[in-house]
Amino acid sequence: MRAPSDLCRAASSAGGRGRHPRLFFQEPILRDPDFELYDNVGRDADQIAAARYGIATDNDLLRWAKRDAEDFLARHPLPEQDLPSPDLTPYLDALAAAETPAQASAVTQHLLDAAHPLLHAISDYLVAAARWRDQNRTAEPGSPPKMLMTAASHSLSVLALAYQANLAILRAEYDPAPAPPSPQQGPKAPGLPPSPPSTPPAGPAPAR
């Protein structure tokens, strides 16, 4: 069997005599041994964009990092199971049964109090990831350390926004703003001007 280079020369020679079309053989250049070439059949948007621009997909990056960190993770094992997911059934059942704003607010506040420790712990880890090897000190806006710090802040902003919404519900129920005065029916009768202030008497006060 002839080598691909011999086939290319033979095809080119035959094409020059007009008997066969030109054939070109070009092997793809792979940037990484694990790099996968994609077409548009059965691929998601990320894979299609990777094929179009010649970049790796998000899954490629995660897979390569997992491969290169395999020995490290063997020395520093992490839990395989996901973080425990809270059972929201009691909260959802109570919310469905609530009939007043106070009852619905009590359920929401109870959930926010229960979720606070977990979200606060996640925020603390994101801050630690942003400060890894002091990379945040010289980080530019929009860089990964700054993005991690923003994510840490937003993870707590979820609680803060939900807390403010819950307070707004209670304020509307217990301390509503006064209603604006309704306009009077018909033309408003002109009122009398205010009486002028009294003028003190001139001269010295009479002796008693």
Tab-separated table of N, CA, C and O in Angstrom, residues 11-95:
chain	number	residue	atom	x	y	z
A	11	ALA	N	-2.491	11.546	-7.562
A	11	ALA	CA	-3.743	12.215	-7.862
A	11	ALA	C	-3.499	13.538	-8.555
A	11	ALA	O	-4.206	13.923	-9.483
A	12	SER	N	-2.463	14.255	-8.113
A	12	SER	CA	-2.157	15.538	-8.740
A	12	SER	C	-1.738	15.353	-10.180
A	12	SER	O	-2.120	16.104	-11.072
A	13	SER	N	-0.919	14.294	-10.450
A	13	SER	CA	-0.474	14.044	-11.813
A	13	SER	C	-1.636	13.662	-12.695
A	13	SER	O	-1.757	14.112	-13.840
A	14	ALA	N	-2.530	12.826	-12.161
A	14	ALA	CA	-3.681	12.408	-12.971
A	14	ALA	C	-4.601	13.581	-13.225
A	14	ALA	O	-5.159	13.723	-14.305
A	15	GLY	N	-4.769	14.475	-12.220
A	15	GLY	CA	-5.634	15.631	-12.406
A	15	GLY	C	-5.074	16.564	-13.446
A	15	GLY	O	-5.805	17.196	-14.190
A	16	GLY	N	-3.742	16.640	-13.542
A	16	GLY	CA	-3.133	17.519	-14.534
A	16	GLY	C	-3.407	17.034	-15.935
A	16	GLY	O	-3.412	17.808	-16.885
A	17	ARG	N	-3.629	15.679	-16.131
A	17	ARG	CA	-3.922	15.163	-17.469
A	17	ARG	C	-5.409	15.180	-17.756
A	17	ARG	O	-5.830	14.760	-18.813
A	18	GLY	N	-6.232	15.700	-16.768
A	18	GLY	CA	-7.651	15.866	-17.041
A	18	GLY	C	-8.463	14.605	-16.896
A	18	GLY	O	-9.628	14.590	-17.280
A	19	ARG	N	-7.885	13.495	-16.349
A	19	ARG	CA	-8.649	12.245	-16.245
A	19	ARG	C	-9.297	12.077	-14.882
A	19	ARG	O	-10.266	11.363	-14.756
A	20	HIS	N	-8.763	12.698	-13.834
A	20	HIS	CA	-9.300	12.562	-12.483
A	20	HIS	C	-9.249	13.919	-11.807
A	20	HIS	O	-8.352	14.716	-12.075
A	21	PRO	N	-10.201	14.205	-10.911
A	21	PRO	CA	-10.130	15.462	-10.148
A	21	PRO	C	-8.971	15.426	-9.172
A	21	PRO	O	-8.500	14.373	-8.781
A	22	ARG	N	-8.538	16.608	-8.807
A	22	ARG	CA	-7.457	16.700	-7.838
A	22	ARG	C	-7.941	16.259	-6.465
A	22	ARG	O	-9.030	16.602	-6.036
A	23	LEU	N	-7.126	15.548	-5.748
A	23	LEU	CA	-7.414	15.104	-4.386
A	23	LEU	C	-6.344	15.668	-3.467
A	23	LEU	O	-5.164	15.685	-3.821
A	24	PHE	N	-6.780	16.128	-2.311
A	24	PHE	CA	-5.846	16.692	-1.344
A	24	PHE	C	-6.035	15.955	-0.025
A	24	PHE	O	-7.155	15.753	0.430
A	25	PHE	N	-4.956	15.553	0.579
A	25	PHE	CA	-4.978	14.879	1.859
A	25	PHE	C	-4.255	15.770	2.873
A	25	PHE	O	-3.105	16.137	2.659
A	26	GLN	N	-4.974	16.134	3.904
A	26	GLN	CA	-4.378	16.987	4.937
A	26	GLN	C	-4.818	16.470	6.299
A	26	GLN	O	-6.008	16.429	6.603
A	27	GLU	N	-3.862	16.068	7.114
A	27	GLU	CA	-4.190	15.577	8.439
A	27	GLU	C	-4.432	16.757	9.375
A	27	GLU	O	-3.743	17.772	9.301
A	28	PRO	N	-5.458	16.665	10.240
A	28	PRO	CA	-5.729	17.774	11.165
A	28	PRO	C	-4.608	17.949	12.165
A	28	PRO	O	-3.972	16.997	12.598
A	29	ILE	N	-4.365	19.199	12.517
A	29	ILE	CA	-3.351	19.521	13.507
A	29	ILE	C	-4.031	19.589	14.864
A	29	ILE	O	-4.897	20.439	15.097
A	30	LEU	N	-3.682	18.710	15.759
A	30	LEU	CA	-4.305	18.655	17.065
A	30	LEU	C	-3.435	19.386	18.074
A	30	LEU	O	-2.239	19.146	18.171
A	31	ARG	N	-4.062	20.286	18.838
A	31	ARG	CA	-3.319	21.052	19.835
A	31	ARG	C	-3.108	20.266	21.115
A	31	ARG	O	-2.289	20.604	21.932
A	32	ASP	N	-3.892	19.230	21.309
A	32	ASP	CA	-3.785	18.442	22.524
A	32	ASP	C	-4.154	17.007	22.177
A	32	ASP	O	-5.022	16.784	21.327
A	33	PRO	N	-3.505	16.030	22.773
A	33	PRO	CA	-3.838	14.639	22.431
A	33	PRO	C	-5.301	14.296	22.668
A	33	PRO	O	-5.840	13.410	21.992
A	34	ASP	N	-5.960	14.994	23.601
A	34	ASP	CA	-7.353	14.693	23.893
A	34	ASP	C	-8.325	15.562	23.121
A	34	ASP	O	-9.531	15.465	23.306
A	35	PHE	N	-7.805	16.452	22.267
A	35	PHE	CA	-8.693	17.372	21.566
A	35	PHE	C	-9.635	16.609	20.648
A	35	PHE	O	-9.219	15.717	19.916
A	36	GLU	N	-10.911	16.947	20.708
A	36	GLU	CA	-11.905	16.264	19.902
A	36	GLU	C	-12.379	17.189	18.782
A	36	GLU	O	-12.694	18.351	19.019
A	37	LEU	N	-12.437	16.644	17.576
A	37	LEU	CA	-12.965	17.411	16.453
A	37	LEU	C	-14.474	17.219	16.393
A	37	LEU	O	-14.977	16.119	16.589
A	38	TYR	N	-15.171	18.303	16.154
A	38	TYR	CA	-16.621	18.251	16.176
A	38	TYR	C	-17.196	18.629	14.812
A	38	TYR	O	-16.631	19.408	14.065
A	39	ASP	N	-18.340	18.044	14.516
A	39	ASP	CA	-19.152	18.547	13.421
A	39	ASP	C	-20.468	19.009	14.023
A	39	ASP	O	-20.657	19.001	15.227
A	40	ASN	N	-21.399	19.410	13.190
A	40	ASN	CA	-22.642	19.977	13.691
A	40	ASN	C	-23.719	18.931	13.947
A	40	ASN	O	-24.813	19.284	14.381
A	41	VAL	N	-23.459	17.676	13.673
A	41	VAL	CA	-24.459	16.633	13.834
A	41	VAL	C	-24.456	16.174	15.286
A	41	VAL	O	-23.465	15.644	15.784
A	42	GLY	N	-25.571	16.362	15.956
A	42	GLY	CA	-25.694	15.928	17.334
A	42	GLY	C	-24.830	16.696	18.305
A	42	GLY	O	-24.523	16.205	19.386
A	43	ARG	N	-24.410	17.907	17.948
A	43	ARG	CA	-23.540	18.693	18.822
A	43	ARG	C	-24.305	19.867	19.408
A	43	ARG	O	-25.250	20.386	18.790
A	44	ASP	N	-23.884	20.295	20.585
A	44	ASP	CA	-24.506	21.468	21.180
A	44	ASP	C	-23.817	22.737	20.683
A	44	ASP	O	-22.848	22.691	19.918
A	45	ALA	N	-24.318	23.878	21.140
A	45	ALA	CA	-23.791	25.158	20.662
A	45	ALA	C	-22.329	25.340	21.034
A	45	ALA	O	-21.551	25.912	20.257
A	46	ASP	N	-21.942	24.865	22.192
A	46	ASP	CA	-20.552	24.994	22.629
A	46	ASP	C	-19.622	24.209	21.713
A	46	ASP	O	-18.543	24.679	21.338
A	47	GLN	N	-20.017	23.009	21.330
A	47	GLN	CA	-19.190	22.191	20.455
A	47	GLN	C	-19.139	22.756	19.039
A	47	GLN	O	-18.103	22.703	18.379
A	48	ILE	N	-20.244	23.296	18.564
A	48	ILE	CA	-20.261	23.901	17.223
A	48	ILE	C	-19.336	25.116	17.181
A	48	ILE	O	-18.572	25.307	16.230
A	49	ALA	N	-19.388	25.947	18.238
A	49	ALA	CA	-18.501	27.109	18.287
A	49	ALA	C	-17.044	26.674	18.368
A	49	ALA	O	-16.169	27.304	17.766
A	50	ALA	N	-16.771	25.578	19.086
A	50	ALA	CA	-15.394	25.090	19.182
A	50	ALA	C	-14.872	24.662	17.825
A	50	ALA	O	-13.712	24.935	17.469
A	51	ALA	N	-15.716	23.993	17.054
A	51	ALA	CA	-15.291	23.567	15.725
A	51	ALA	C	-15.093	24.764	14.796
A	51	ALA	O	-14.191	24.773	13.960
A	52	ARG	N	-15.920	25.769	14.952
A	52	ARG	CA	-15.845	26.925	14.055
A	52	ARG	C	-14.601	27.771	14.311
A	52	ARG	O	-13.941	28.224	13.374
A	53	TYR	N	-14.289	27.982	15.589
A	53	TYR	CA	-13.187	28.883	15.936
A	53	TYR	C	-11.907	28.149	16.314
A	53	TYR	O	-10.906	28.789	16.638
A	54	GLY	N	-11.941	26.824	16.293
A	54	GLY	CA	-10.732	26.071	16.610
A	54	GLY	C	-10.316	26.168	18.057
A	54	GLY	O	-9.121	26.239	18.354
A	55	ILE	N	-11.294	26.192	18.951
A	55	ILE	CA	-11.005	26.282	20.378
A	55	ILE	C	-11.571	25.057	21.080
A	55	ILE	O	-12.331	24.287	20.502
A	56	ALA	N	-11.187	24.887	22.331
A	56	ALA	CA	-11.693	23.770	23.125
A	56	ALA	C	-13.046	24.126	23.722
A	56	ALA	O	-13.350	25.290	23.986
A	57	THR	N	-13.861	23.116	23.936
A	57	THR	CA	-15.144	23.341	24.590
A	57	THR	C	-14.947	23.446	26.095
A	57	THR	O	-13.880	23.137	26.638
A	58	ASP	N	-16.004	23.872	26.778
A	58	ASP	CA	-15.951	23.938	28.238
A	58	ASP	C	-15.693	22.550	28.824
A	58	ASP	O	-14.919	22.404	29.780
A	59	ASN	N	-16.346	21.536	28.268
A	59	ASN	CA	-16.143	20.178	28.767
A	59	ASN	C	-14.708	19.711	28.528
A	59	ASN	O	-14.159	18.945	29.327
A	60	ASP	N	-14.114	20.123	27.412
A	60	ASP	CA	-12.708	19.786	27.160
A	60	ASP	C	-11.827	20.335	28.281
A	60	ASP	O	-10.973	19.637	28.834
A	61	LEU	N	-12.025	21.604	28.611
A	61	LEU	CA	-11.195	22.238	29.629
A	61	LEU	C	-11.347	21.532	30.975
A	61	LEU	O	-10.353	21.276	31.670
A	62	LEU	N	-12.590	21.222	31.338
A	62	LEU	CA	-12.816	20.543	32.609
A	62	LEU	C	-12.219	19.140	32.599
A	62	LEU	O	-11.653	18.679	33.598
A	63	ARG	N	-12.316	18.455	31.463
A	63	ARG	CA	-11.797	17.091	31.374
A	63	ARG	C	-10.277	17.082	31.441
A	63	ARG	O	-9.672	16.228	32.104
A	64	TRP	N	-9.632	18.022	30.756
A	64	TRP	CA	-8.173	18.089	30.781
A	64	TRP	C	-7.671	18.432	32.185
A	64	TRP	O	-6.675	17.892	32.654
A	65	ALA	N	-8.356	19.371	32.860
A	65	ALA	CA	-7.948	19.738	34.215
A	65	ALA	C	-8.106	18.542	35.163
A	65	ALA	O	-7.246	18.315	36.027
A	66	LYS	N	-9.192	17.804	35.016
A	66	LYS	CA	-9.392	16.634	35.866
A	66	LYS	C	-8.313	15.593	35.625
A	66	LYS	O	-7.803	14.954	36.560
A	67	ARG	N	-7.903	15.421	34.358
A	67	ARG	CA	-6.833	14.476	34.028
A	67	ARG	C	-5.516	14.907	34.639
A	67	ARG	O	-4.801	14.096	35.254
A	68	ASP	N	-5.175	16.186	34.511
A	68	ASP	CA	-3.882	16.665	34.998
A	68	ASP	C	-3.833	16.776	36.522
A	68	ASP	O	-2.737	16.843	37.090
A	69	ALA	N	-5.001	16.843	37.170
A	69	ALA	CA	-5.032	16.935	38.634
A	69	ALA	C	-5.330	15.594	39.286
A	69	ALA	O	-5.567	15.545	40.501
A	70	GLU	N	-5.301	14.528	38.517
A	70	GLU	CA	-5.687	13.223	39.063
A	70	GLU	C	-4.769	12.812	40.209
A	70	GLU	O	-5.238	12.359	41.263
A	71	ASP	N	-3.452	12.933	40.031
A	71	ASP	CA	-2.525	12.559	41.103
A	71	ASP	C	-2.706	13.454	42.328
A	71	ASP	O	-2.639	12.990	43.471
A	72	PHE	N	-2.925	14.746	42.089
A	72	PHE	CA	-3.131	15.674	43.204
A	72	PHE	C	-4.376	15.305	44.001
A	72	PHE	O	-4.359	15.293	45.239
A	73	LEU	N	-5.476	14.984	43.307
A	73	LEU	CA	-6.713	14.629	43.999
A	73	LEU	C	-6.589	13.290	44.719
A	73	LEU	O	-7.291	13.053	45.702
A	74	ALA	N	-5.696	12.432	44.217
A	74	ALA	CA	-5.463	11.173	44.931
A	74	ALA	C	-4.794	11.426	46.278
A	74	ALA	O	-5.034	10.702	47.254
A	75	ARG	N	-3.956	12.458	46.351
A	75	ARG	CA	-3.298	12.813	47.611
A	75	ARG	C	-4.183	13.666	48.506
A	75	ARG	O	-3.967	13.738	49.714
A	76	HIS	N	-5.146	14.337	47.887
A	76	HIS	CA	-6.072	15.201	48.632
A	76	HIS	C	-7.500	14.820	48.250
A	76	HIS	O	-8.175	15.559	47.520
A	77	PRO	N	-7.980	13.688	48.719
A	77	PRO	CA	-9.309	13.222	48.292
A	77	PRO	C	-10.415	14.163	48.750
A	77	PRO	O	-10.372	14.709	49.862
A	78	LEU	N	-11.378	14.355	47.877
A	78	LEU	CA	-12.535	15.189	48.166
A	78	LEU	C	-13.787	14.315	48.195
A	78	LEU	O	-13.807	13.237	47.597
A	79	PRO	N	-14.832	14.762	48.868
A	79	PRO	CA	-16.056	13.954	48.907
A	79	PRO	C	-16.611	13.721	47.500
A	79	PRO	O	-16.636	14.637	46.671
A	80	GLU	N	-17.021	12.504	47.237
A	80	GLU	CA	-17.576	12.172	45.931
A	80	GLU	C	-19.032	12.606	45.820
A	80	GLU	O	-19.504	12.934	44.733
A	81	GLN	N	-19.754	12.571	46.930
A	81	GLN	CA	-21.173	12.901	46.877
A	81	GLN	C	-21.375	14.407	46.847
A	81	GLN	O	-20.516	15.176	47.289
A	82	ASP	N	-22.502	14.821	46.305
A	82	ASP	CA	-22.849	16.233	46.267
A	82	ASP	C	-23.160	16.728	47.674
A	82	ASP	O	-23.416	15.947	48.599
A	83	LEU	N	-23.121	18.039	47.827
A	83	LEU	CA	-23.555	18.608	49.087
A	83	LEU	C	-25.014	18.252	49.325
A	83	LEU	O	-25.806	18.202	48.377
A	84	PRO	N	-25.377	17.977	50.562
A	84	PRO	CA	-26.765	17.560	50.814
A	84	PRO	C	-27.750	18.637	50.382
A	84	PRO	O	-27.602	19.815	50.712
A	85	SER	N	-28.729	18.209	49.628
A	85	SER	CA	-29.758	19.132	49.165
A	85	SER	C	-30.879	19.196	50.198
A	85	SER	O	-31.346	18.153	50.673
A	86	PRO	N	-31.295	20.385	50.577
A	86	PRO	CA	-32.349	20.471	51.597
A	86	PRO	C	-33.670	19.961	51.053
A	86	PRO	O	-33.970	20.078	49.859
A	87	ASP	N	-34.450	19.392	51.930
A	87	ASP	CA	-35.783	18.931	51.581
A	87	ASP	C	-36.737	20.116	51.693
A	87	ASP	O	-37.052	20.586	52.792
A	88	LEU	N	-37.179	20.610	50.553
A	88	LEU	CA	-38.048	21.789	50.532
A	88	LEU	C	-39.519	21.438	50.646
A	88	LEU	O	-40.366	22.344	50.626
A	89	THR	N	-39.843	20.165	50.759
A	89	THR	CA	-41.250	19.774	50.807
A	89	THR	C	-42.002	20.456	51.945
A	89	THR	O	-43.100	21.002	51.725
A	90	PRO	N	-41.454	20.481	53.177
A	90	PRO	CA	-42.205	21.172	54.238
A	90	PRO	C	-42.408	22.655	53.947
A	90	PRO	O	-43.476	23.204	54.260
A	91	TYR	N	-41.408	23.289	53.353
A	91	TYR	CA	-41.550	24.718	53.046
A	91	TYR	C	-42.602	24.951	51.963
A	91	TYR	O	-43.423	25.874	52.071
A	92	LEU	N	-42.560	24.128	50.922
A	92	LEU	CA	-43.520	24.304	49.831
A	92	LEU	C	-44.936	23.985	50.290
A	92	LEU	O	-45.898	24.667	49.886
A	93	ASP	N	-45.077	22.964	51.130
A	93	ASP	CA	-46.414	22.628	51.636
A	93	ASP	C	-46.951	23.750	52.520
A	93	ASP	O	-48.137	24.125	52.424
A	94	ALA	N	-46.081	24.281	53.376
A	94	ALA	CA	-46.524	25.371	54.240
A	94	ALA	C	-46.856	26.619	53.438
A	94	ALA	O	-47.835	27.321	53.732
A	95	LEU	N	-46.057	26.895	52.406
A	95	LEU	CA	-46.332	28.073	51.578
A	95	LEU	C	-47.655	27.926	50.836
A	95	LEU	O	-48.415	28.891	50.707
